[in-house]
Short mmCIF file of C-alpha atoms and ligand atoms in Angstrom, two decimals:
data_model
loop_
_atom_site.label_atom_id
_atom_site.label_comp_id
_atom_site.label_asym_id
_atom_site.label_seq_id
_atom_site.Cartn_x
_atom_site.Cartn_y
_atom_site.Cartn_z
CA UNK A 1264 -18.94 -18.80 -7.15
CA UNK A 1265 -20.57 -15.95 -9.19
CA UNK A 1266 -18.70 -13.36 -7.52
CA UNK A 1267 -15.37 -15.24 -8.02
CA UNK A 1268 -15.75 -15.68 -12.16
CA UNK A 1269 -16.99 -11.72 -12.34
CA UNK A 1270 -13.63 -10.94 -10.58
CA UNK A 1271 -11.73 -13.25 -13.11
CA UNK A 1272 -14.09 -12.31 -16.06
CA UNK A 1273 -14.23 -8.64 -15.39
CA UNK A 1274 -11.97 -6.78 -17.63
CA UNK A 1275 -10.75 -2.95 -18.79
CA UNK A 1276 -10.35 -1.90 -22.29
CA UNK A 1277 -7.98 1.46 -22.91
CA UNK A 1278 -7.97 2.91 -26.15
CA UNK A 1279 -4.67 4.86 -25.78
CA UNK A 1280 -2.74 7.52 -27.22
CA UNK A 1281 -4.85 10.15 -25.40
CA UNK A 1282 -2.68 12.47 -23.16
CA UNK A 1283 -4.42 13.47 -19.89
CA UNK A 1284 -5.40 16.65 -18.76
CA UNK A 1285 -7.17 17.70 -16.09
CA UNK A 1286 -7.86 17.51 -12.37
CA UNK A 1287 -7.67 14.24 -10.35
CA UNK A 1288 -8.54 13.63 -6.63
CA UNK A 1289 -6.38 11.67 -4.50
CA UNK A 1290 -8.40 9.05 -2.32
CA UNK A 1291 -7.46 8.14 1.15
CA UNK A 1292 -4.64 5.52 2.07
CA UNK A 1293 -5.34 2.22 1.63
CA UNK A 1294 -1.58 1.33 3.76
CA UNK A 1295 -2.80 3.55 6.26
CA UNK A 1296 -6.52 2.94 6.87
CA UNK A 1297 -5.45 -0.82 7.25
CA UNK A 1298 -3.63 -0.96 10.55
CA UNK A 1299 -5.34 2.12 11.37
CA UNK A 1300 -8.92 0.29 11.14
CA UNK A 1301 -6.97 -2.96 13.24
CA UNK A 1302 -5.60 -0.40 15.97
CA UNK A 1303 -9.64 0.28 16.77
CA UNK A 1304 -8.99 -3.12 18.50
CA UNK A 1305 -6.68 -1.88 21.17
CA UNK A 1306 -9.59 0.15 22.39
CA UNK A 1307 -13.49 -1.16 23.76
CA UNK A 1308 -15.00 2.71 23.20
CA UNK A 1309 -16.32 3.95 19.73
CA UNK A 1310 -13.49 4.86 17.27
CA UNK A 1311 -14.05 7.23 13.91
CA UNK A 1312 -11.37 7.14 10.68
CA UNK A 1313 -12.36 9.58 7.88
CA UNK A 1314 -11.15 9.77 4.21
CA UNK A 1315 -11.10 5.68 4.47
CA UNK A 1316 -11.07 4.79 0.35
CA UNK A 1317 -13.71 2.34 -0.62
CA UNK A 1318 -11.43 -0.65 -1.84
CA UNK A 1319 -11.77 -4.52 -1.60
CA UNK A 1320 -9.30 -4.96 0.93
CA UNK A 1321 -10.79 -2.07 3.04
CA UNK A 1322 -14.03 -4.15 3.11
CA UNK A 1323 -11.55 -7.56 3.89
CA UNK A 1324 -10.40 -5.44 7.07
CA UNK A 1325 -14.08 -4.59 8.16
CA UNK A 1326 -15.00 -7.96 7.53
CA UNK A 1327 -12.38 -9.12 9.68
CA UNK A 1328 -12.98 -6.60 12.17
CA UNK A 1329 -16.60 -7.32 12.22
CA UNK A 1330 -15.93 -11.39 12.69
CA UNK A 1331 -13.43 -10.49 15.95
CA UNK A 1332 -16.62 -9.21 17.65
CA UNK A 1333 -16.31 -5.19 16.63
CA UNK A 1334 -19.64 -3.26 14.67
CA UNK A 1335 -18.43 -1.71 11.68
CA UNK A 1336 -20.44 0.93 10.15
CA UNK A 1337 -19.38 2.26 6.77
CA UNK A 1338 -20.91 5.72 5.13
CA UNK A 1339 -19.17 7.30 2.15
CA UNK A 1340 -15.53 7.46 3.70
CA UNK A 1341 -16.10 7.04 6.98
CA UNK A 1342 -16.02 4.05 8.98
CA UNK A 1343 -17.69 3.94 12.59
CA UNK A 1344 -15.98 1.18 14.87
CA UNK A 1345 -18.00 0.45 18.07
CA UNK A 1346 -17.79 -2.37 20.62
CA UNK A 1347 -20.06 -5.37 20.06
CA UNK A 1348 -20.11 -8.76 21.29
CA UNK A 1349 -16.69 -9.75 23.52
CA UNK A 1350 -13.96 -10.32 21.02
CA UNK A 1351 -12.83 -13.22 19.32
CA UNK A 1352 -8.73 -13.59 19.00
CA UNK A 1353 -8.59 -15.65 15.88
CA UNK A 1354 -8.33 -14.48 12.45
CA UNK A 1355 -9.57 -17.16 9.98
CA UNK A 1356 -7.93 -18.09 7.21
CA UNK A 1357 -10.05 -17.24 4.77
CA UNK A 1358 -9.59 -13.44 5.27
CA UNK A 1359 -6.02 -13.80 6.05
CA UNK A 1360 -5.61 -15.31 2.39
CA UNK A 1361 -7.46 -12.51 1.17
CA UNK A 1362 -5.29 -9.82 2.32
CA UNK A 1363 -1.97 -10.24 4.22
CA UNK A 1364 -2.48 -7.55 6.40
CA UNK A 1365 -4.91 -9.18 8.27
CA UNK A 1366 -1.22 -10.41 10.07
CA UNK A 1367 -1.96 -6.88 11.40
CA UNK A 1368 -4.77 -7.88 14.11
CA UNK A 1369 -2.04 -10.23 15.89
CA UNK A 1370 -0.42 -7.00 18.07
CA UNK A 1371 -3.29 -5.38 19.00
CA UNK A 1372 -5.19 -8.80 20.09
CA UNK A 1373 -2.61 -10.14 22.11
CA UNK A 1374 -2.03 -6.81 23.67
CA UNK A 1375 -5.55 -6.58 24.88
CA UNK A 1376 -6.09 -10.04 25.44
CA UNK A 1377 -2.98 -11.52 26.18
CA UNK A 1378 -4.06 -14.25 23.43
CA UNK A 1379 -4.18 -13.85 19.51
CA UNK A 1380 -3.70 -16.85 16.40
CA UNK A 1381 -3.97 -15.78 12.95
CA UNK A 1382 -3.67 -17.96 9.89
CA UNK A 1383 0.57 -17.65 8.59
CA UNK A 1384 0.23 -15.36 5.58
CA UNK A 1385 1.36 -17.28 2.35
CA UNK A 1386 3.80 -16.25 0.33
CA UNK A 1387 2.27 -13.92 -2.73
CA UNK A 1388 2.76 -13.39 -6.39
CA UNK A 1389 5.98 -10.48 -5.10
CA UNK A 1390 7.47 -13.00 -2.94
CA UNK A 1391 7.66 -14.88 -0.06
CA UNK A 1392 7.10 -12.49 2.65
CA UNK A 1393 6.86 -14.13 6.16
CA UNK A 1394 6.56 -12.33 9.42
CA UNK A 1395 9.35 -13.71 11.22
CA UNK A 1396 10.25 -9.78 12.10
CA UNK A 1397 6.62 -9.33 13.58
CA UNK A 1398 6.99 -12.46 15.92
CA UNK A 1399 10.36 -11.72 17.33
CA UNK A 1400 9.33 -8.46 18.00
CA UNK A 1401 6.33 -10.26 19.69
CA UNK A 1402 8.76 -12.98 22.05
CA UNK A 1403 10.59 -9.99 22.59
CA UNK A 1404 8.04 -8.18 24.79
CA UNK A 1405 6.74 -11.05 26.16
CA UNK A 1406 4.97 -13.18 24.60
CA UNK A 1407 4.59 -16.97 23.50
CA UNK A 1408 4.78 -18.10 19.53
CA UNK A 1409 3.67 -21.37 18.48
CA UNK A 1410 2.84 -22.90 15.20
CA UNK A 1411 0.89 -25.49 14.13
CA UNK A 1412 -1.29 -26.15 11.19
CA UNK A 1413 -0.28 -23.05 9.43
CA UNK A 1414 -1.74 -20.98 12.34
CA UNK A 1415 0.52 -18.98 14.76
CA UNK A 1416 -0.83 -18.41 18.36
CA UNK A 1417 0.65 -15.85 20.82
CA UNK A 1418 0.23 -16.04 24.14
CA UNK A 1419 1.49 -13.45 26.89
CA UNK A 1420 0.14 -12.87 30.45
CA UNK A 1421 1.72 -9.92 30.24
CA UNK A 1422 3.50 -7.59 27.74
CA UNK A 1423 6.70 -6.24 29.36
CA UNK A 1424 8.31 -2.74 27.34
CA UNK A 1425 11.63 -3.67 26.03
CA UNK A 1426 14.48 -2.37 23.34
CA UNK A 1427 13.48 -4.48 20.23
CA UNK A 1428 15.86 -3.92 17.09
CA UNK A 1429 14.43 -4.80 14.08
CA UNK A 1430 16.44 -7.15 11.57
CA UNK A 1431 15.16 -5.10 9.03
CA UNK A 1432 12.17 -1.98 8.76
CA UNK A 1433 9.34 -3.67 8.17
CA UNK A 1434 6.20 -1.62 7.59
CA UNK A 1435 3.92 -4.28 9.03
CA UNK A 1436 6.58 -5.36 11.65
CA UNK A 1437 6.43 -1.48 12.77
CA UNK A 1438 2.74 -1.27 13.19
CA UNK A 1439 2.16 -4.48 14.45
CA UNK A 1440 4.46 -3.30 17.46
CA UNK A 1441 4.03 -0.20 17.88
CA UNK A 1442 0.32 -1.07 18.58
CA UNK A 1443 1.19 -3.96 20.82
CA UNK A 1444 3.81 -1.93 22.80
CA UNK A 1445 0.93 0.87 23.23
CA UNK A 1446 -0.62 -1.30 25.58
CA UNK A 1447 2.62 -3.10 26.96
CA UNK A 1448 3.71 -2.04 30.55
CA UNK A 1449 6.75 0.09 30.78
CA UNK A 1450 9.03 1.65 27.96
CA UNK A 1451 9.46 -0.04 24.25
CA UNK A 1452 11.93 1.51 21.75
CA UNK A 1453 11.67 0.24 18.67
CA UNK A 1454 15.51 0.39 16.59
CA UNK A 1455 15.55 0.35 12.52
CA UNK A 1456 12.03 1.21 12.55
CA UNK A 1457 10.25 1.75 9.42
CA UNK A 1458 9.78 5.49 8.69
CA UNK A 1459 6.61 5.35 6.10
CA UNK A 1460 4.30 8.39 6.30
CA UNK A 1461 2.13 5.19 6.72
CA UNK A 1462 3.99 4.40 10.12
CA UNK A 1463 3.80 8.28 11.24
CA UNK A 1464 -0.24 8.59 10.68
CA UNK A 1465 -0.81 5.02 13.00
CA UNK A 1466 1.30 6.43 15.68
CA UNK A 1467 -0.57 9.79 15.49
CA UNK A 1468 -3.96 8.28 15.75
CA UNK A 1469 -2.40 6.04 18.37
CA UNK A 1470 -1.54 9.20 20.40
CA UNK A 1471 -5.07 10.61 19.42
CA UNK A 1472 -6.57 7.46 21.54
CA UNK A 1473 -4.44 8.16 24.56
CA UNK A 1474 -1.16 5.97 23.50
CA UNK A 1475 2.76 7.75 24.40
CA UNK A 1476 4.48 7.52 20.78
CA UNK A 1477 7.53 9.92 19.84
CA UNK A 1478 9.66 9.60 17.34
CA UNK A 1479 7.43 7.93 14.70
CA UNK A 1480 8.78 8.67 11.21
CA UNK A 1481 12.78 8.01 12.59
CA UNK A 1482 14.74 4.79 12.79
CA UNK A 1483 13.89 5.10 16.44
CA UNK A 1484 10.44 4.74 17.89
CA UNK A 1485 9.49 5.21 22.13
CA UNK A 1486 6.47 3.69 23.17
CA UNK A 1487 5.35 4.57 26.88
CA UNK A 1488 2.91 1.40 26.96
CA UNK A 1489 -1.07 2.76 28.88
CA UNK A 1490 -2.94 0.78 30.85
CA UNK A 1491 -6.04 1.24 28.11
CA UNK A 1492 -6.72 3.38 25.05
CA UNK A 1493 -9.69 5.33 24.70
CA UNK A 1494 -12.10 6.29 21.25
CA UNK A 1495 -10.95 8.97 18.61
CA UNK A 1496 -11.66 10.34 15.55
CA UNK A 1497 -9.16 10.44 12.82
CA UNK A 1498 -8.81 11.56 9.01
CA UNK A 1499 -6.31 9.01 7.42
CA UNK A 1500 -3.91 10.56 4.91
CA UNK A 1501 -3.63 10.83 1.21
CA UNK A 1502 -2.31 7.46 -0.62
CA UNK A 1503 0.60 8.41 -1.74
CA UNK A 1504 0.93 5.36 -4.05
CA UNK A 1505 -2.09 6.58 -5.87
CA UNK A 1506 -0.61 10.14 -6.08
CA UNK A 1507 2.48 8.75 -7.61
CA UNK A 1508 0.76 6.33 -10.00
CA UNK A 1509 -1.53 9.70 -11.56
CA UNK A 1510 2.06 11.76 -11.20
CA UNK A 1511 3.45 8.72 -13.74
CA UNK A 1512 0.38 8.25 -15.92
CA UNK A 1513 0.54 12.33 -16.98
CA UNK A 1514 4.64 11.78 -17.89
CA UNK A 1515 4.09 8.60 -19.66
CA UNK A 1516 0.82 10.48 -21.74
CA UNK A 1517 3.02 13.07 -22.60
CA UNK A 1518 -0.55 14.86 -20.45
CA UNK A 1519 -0.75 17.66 -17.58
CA UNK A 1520 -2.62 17.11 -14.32
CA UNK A 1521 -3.74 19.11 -11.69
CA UNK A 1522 -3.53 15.95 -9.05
CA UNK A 1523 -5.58 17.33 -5.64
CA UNK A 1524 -6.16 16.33 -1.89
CA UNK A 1525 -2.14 15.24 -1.78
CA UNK A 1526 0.56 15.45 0.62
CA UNK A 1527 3.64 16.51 -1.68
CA UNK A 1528 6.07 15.69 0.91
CA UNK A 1529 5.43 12.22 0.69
CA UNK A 1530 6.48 11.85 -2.99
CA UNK A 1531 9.52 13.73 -2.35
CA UNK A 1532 12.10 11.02 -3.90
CA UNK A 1533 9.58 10.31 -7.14
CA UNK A 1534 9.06 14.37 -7.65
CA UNK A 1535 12.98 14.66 -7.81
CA UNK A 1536 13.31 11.48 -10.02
CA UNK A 1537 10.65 13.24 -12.64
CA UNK A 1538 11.94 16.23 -12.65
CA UNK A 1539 15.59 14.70 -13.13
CA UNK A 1540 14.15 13.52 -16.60
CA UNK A 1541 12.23 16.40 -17.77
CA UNK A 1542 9.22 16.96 -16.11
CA UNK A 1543 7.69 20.15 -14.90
CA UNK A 1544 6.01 19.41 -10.90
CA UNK A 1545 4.52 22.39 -8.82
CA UNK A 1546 3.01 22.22 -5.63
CA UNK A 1547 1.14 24.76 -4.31
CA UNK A 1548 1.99 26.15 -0.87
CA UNK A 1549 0.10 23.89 1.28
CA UNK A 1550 1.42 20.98 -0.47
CA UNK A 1551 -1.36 19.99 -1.08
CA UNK A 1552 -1.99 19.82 -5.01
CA UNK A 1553 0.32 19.24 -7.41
CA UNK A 1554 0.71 20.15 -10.84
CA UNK A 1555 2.56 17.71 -13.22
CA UNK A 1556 3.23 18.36 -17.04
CA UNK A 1557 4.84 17.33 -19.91
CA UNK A 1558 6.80 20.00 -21.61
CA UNK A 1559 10.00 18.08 -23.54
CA UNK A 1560 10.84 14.71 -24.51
CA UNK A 1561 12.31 12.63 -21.59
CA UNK A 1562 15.45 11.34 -20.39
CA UNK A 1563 16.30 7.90 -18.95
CA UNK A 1564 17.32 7.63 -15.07
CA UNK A 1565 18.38 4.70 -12.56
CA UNK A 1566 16.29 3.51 -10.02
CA UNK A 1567 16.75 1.92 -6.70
CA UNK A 1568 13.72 0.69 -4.38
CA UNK A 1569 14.53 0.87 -0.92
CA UNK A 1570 12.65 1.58 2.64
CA UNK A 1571 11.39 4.94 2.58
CA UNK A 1572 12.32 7.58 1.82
CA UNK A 1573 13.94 5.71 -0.69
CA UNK A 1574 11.91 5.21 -4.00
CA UNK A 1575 8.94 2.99 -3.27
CA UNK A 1576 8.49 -0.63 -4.38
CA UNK A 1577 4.94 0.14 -4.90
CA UNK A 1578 6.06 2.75 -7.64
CA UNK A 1579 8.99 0.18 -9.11
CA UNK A 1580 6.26 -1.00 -11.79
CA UNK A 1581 4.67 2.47 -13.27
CA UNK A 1582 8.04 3.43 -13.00
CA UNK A 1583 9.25 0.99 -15.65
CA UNK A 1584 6.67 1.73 -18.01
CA UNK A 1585 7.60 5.28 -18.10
CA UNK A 1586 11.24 3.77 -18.78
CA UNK A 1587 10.04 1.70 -21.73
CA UNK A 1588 8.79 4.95 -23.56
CA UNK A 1589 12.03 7.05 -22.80
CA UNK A 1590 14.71 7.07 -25.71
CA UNK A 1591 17.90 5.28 -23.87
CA UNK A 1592 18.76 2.85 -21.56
CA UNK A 1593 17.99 2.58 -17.79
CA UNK A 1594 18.27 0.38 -14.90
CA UNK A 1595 15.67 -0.37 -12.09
CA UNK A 1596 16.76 -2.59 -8.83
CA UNK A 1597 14.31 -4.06 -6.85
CA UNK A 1598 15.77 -4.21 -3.07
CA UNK A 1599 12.49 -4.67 -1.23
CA UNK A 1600 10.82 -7.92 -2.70
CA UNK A 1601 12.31 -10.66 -4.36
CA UNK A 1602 9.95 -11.40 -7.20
CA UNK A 1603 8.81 -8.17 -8.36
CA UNK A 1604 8.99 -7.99 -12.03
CA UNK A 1605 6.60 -10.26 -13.39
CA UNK A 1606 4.93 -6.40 -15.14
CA UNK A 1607 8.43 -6.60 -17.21
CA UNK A 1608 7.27 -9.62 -19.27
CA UNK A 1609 3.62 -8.43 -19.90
CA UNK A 1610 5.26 -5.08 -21.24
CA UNK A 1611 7.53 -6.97 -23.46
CA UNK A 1612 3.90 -8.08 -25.08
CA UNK A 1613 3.41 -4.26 -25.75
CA UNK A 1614 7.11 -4.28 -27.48
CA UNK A 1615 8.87 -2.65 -24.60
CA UNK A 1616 12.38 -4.15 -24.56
CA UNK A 1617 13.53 -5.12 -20.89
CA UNK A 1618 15.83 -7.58 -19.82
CA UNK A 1619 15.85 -9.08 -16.54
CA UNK A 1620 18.15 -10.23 -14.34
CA UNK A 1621 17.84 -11.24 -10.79
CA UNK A 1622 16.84 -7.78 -8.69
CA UNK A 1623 17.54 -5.60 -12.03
CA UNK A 1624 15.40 -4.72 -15.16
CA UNK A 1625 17.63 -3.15 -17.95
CA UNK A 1626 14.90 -1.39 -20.02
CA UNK A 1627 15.34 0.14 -23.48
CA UNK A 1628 13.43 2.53 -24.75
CA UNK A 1629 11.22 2.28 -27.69
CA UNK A 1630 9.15 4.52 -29.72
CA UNK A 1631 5.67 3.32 -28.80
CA UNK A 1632 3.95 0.53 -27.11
CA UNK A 1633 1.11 -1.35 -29.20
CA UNK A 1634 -1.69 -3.07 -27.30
CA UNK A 1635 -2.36 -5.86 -26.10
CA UNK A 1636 -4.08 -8.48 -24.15
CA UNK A 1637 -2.22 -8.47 -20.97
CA UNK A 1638 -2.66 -10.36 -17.60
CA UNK A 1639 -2.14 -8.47 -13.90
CA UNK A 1640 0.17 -10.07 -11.52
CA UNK A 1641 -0.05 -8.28 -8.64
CA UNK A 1642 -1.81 -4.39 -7.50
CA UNK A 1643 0.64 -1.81 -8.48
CA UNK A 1644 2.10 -4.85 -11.94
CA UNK A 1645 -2.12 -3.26 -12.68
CA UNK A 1646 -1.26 -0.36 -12.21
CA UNK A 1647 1.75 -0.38 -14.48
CA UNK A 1648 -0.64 -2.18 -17.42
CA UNK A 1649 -3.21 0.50 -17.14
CA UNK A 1650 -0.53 3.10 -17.93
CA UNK A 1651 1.09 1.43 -20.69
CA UNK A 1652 -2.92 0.71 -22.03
CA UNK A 1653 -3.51 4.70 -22.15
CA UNK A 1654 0.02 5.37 -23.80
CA UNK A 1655 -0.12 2.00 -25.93
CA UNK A 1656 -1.21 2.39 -30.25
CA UNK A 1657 -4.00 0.57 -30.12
CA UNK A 1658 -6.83 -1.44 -28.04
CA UNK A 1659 -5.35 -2.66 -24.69
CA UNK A 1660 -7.54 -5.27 -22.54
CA UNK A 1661 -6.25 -6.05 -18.80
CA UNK A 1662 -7.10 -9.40 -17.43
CA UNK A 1663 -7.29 -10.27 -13.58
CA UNK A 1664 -8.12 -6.63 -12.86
CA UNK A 1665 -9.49 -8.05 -9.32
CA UNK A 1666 -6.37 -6.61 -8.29
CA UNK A 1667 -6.10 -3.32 -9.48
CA UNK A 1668 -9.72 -2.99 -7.06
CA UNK A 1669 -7.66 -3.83 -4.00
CA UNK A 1670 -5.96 -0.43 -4.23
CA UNK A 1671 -7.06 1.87 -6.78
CA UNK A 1672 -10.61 3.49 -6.29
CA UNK A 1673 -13.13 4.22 -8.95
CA UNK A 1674 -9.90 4.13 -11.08
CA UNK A 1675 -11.43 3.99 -14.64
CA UNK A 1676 -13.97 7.18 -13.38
CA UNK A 1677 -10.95 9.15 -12.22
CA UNK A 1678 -9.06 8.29 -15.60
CA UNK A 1679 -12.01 9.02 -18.05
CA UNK A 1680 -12.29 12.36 -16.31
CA UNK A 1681 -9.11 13.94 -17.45
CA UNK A 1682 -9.51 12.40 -21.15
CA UNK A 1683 -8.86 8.53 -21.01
CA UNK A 1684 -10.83 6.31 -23.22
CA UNK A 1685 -10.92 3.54 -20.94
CA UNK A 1686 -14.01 1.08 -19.77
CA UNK A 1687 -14.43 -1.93 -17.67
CA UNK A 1688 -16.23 -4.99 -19.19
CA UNK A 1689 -18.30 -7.56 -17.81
C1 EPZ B 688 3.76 -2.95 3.26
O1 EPZ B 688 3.79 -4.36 3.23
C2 EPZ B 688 2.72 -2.53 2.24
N1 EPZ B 688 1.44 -3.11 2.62
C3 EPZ B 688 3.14 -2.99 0.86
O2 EPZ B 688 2.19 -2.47 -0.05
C4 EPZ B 688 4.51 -2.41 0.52
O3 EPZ B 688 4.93 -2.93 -0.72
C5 EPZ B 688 5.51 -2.80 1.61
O4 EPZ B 688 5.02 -2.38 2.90
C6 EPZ B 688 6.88 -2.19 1.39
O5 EPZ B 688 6.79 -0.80 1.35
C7 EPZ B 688 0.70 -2.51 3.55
O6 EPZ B 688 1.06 -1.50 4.11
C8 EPZ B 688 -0.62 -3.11 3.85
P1 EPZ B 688 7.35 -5.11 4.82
P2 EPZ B 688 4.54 -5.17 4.37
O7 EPZ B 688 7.02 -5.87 6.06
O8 EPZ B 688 4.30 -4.52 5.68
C9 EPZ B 688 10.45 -8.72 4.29
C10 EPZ B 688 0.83 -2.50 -2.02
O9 EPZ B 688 0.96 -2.70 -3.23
N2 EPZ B 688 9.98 -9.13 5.63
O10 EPZ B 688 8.00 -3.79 4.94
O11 EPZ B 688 4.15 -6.58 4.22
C11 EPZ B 688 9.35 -8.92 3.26
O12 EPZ B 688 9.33 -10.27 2.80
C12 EPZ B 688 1.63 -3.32 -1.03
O13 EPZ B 688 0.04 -1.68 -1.53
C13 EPZ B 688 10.55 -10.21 6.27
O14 EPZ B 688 11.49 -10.84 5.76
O15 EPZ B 688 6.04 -4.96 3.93
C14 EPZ B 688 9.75 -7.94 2.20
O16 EPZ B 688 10.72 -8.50 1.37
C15 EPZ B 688 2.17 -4.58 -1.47
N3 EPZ B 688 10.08 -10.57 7.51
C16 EPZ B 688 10.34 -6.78 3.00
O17 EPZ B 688 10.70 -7.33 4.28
C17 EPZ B 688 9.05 -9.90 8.11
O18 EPZ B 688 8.67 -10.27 9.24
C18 EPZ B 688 9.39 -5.60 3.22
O19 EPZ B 688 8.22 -6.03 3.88
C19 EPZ B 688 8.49 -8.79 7.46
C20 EPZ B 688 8.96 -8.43 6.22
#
């Protein structure tokens, strides 16, 4: 009860108008340590993931891990999965309402098993998001859906390797079956896969623990399901979300960061959409640092979320509040979730001028953005606050920042480091 008022008491306070400058390090992937950390499932010896970030939903996945019967061991970034008592193939509600990719243990389980029930994911604040996709992928190879009482059950002697063509490329949907095809019998391709970098790094530690994946990162995946999978050790990439949010927060400051430990290629379609308006991005030759600065006012550009490598849905939100501070009009579409704007009306509290309708946010620029007391919707809506709070005239206090700790890590630290007055309050 304690813990649940600090996360809806706790609070930050920006003091803004202080461009940023300086060097920030890029954690690990939160999208990627998830259905890496469930894919330790498919396998009884002792898995290792480094550069895991230390975020609420990593220790959701742990937990859950750690209630299916697995020993999780967690030291700085890395996370040590062994083999512990035999495991459990239910997935409680409580954790699935916690985090929705705890849908992610359903593959994996009822590939090993043959048996797996998770809680149905709810809808969430971004929309309704059911895993219909997952499931038919699921019957598909094999196996048995039922659902009662808000709990779906899989059931499958055996897991047969068959052509499954996705209705649309989900992320989750992608994982989910490439790990359950990994220990399927026989050959699945997977058609309109998802192609995240997200997707590529499960397959590779997949391969890493003995699994036959080509083709991750196309439209077409081939699995060559194994009879069993055996330990590894493997460094999960950098979030690219994260990367994109610091890229935004040094346009929208007018600042210039160095922004380190990235993987450029990743943030291909955001690099070309900043430097479209103005802004000045090197990478170094390893692509791995980037170097983002202001150098002239900004202009005003489109944007369209879509499946990567389209422009992320996780960046839609920063995006905008870069918009609201560029003279001129622009237009942002949401094509990936159907309630993703609920940041537009908390900026209009800062005097941004947007207008919504339906999938589309026409956003006027203004001249500055006063603060506020403002509320957080949903993880990257936080993120979008946080950089209007450090731009903003003014004291800016985010409420409901519970969110912003499901992705962002030792956010405030990393921001007061390169010149941000910002604190969070108890
Ligand atoms: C992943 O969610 C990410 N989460 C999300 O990150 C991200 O926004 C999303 O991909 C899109 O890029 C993780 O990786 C843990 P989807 P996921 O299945 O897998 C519909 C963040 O802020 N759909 O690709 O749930 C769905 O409703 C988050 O870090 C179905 O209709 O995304 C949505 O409209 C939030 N049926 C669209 O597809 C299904 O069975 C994309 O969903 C599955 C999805």
């Amino acid at each position: 009860m304690i813990a649940l008022l600090k996360e809806f008491m706790d609070k930050i306070l920006i003091e803004g108008g202080t461009p940023l400058k300086g060097v920030v390090e890029v954690s690990g992937s939160k999208n990627s340590a998830l259905p890496c950390l469930f894919a330790t499932l498919l396998t009884e010896e002792e898995c290792v993931l480094e550069n895991v970030p230390d975020l609420v939903d990593i220790d959701t996945a742990c937990s859950l891990l750690s209630f299916l019967g697995k020993k999780v061991n967690r030291k700085d970034h890395t996370v040590t999965i062994q083999s512990g008592t035999s495991l459990s193939t239910e997935a409680p509600y409580d954790l699935v309402r916690r985090m929705r990719a705890s849908a992610l243990v359903l593959g994996p389980l009822l590939a090993r098993l043959g048996h797996a029930s998770a809680s149905l994911p709810g809808g969430c604040a971004i929309g309704v998001r059911p895993i219909d996709i997952h499931l038919s992928g699921f019957e598909r190879l094999g196996a048995e859906t039922q659902l009662s009482q808000g709990i779906v059950t899989l059931k499958a002697r055996k897991l047969l390797g068959k052509r499954i063509d996705f209705a649309f490329p989900s992320v989750g949907a992608t994982e989910n079956l490439l790990m359950a095809s990994a220990l399927a019998q026989g050959r699945t391709v997977i058609h309109n896969a998802a192609r995240e970098p997200e997707i590529v790094d499960c397959a590779n530690f997949l391969n890493k623990m003995g699994a036959e994946i080509e083709g991750a990162g196309s439209k077409t995946i081939h699995i060559l399901g194994k009879k069993s999978l055996r330990g590894a050790r493997h460094r999960v990439i950098p979030d690219r979300i994260e990367t994109a949010t610091y890229l935004l927060a040094a346009a929208a400051t007018q600042g210039e960061l160095l922004i380190q430990a990235v993987h450029a290629s990743h943030n291909q379609i955001l690099i070309q959409s900043l430097e479209k308006i103005g802004m000045e991005i090197l990478a170094d030759a390893r692509n791995a640092s980037l170097i983002c600065r202001y150098f002239k006012p900004l202009k005003p550009l489109n944007i369209v979320t879509g499946p990567y490598p389209k422009f992320p849905t996780d960046v839609q939100a920063q995006w905008m509040t870069l918009m609201t501070l560029v003279s001129g009009k622009s237009v942002i579409q949401e094509a990936i979730f159907e309630n993703r704007f609920l940041h537009a009306a908390e900026l209009c509290r800062m005097g941004a001028r947007i207008e919504v309708d339906g999938n589309r946010a026409f956003v006027t620029g203004v001249k500055q953005l006063s603060g506020a007391d403002v509320m957080v919707s949903d993880l990257r809506a936080g993120a979008a606050m946080v950089i209007a709070g450090l731009v903003a005239k003014g004291k800016t206090r985010i409420h409901r920042i519970y969110h912003l700790d499901r992705g962002y890590e030792n956010l405030e630290e990393k921001l007061r480091n390169v010149g941000a007055q910002i604190q969070r309050v108890h």
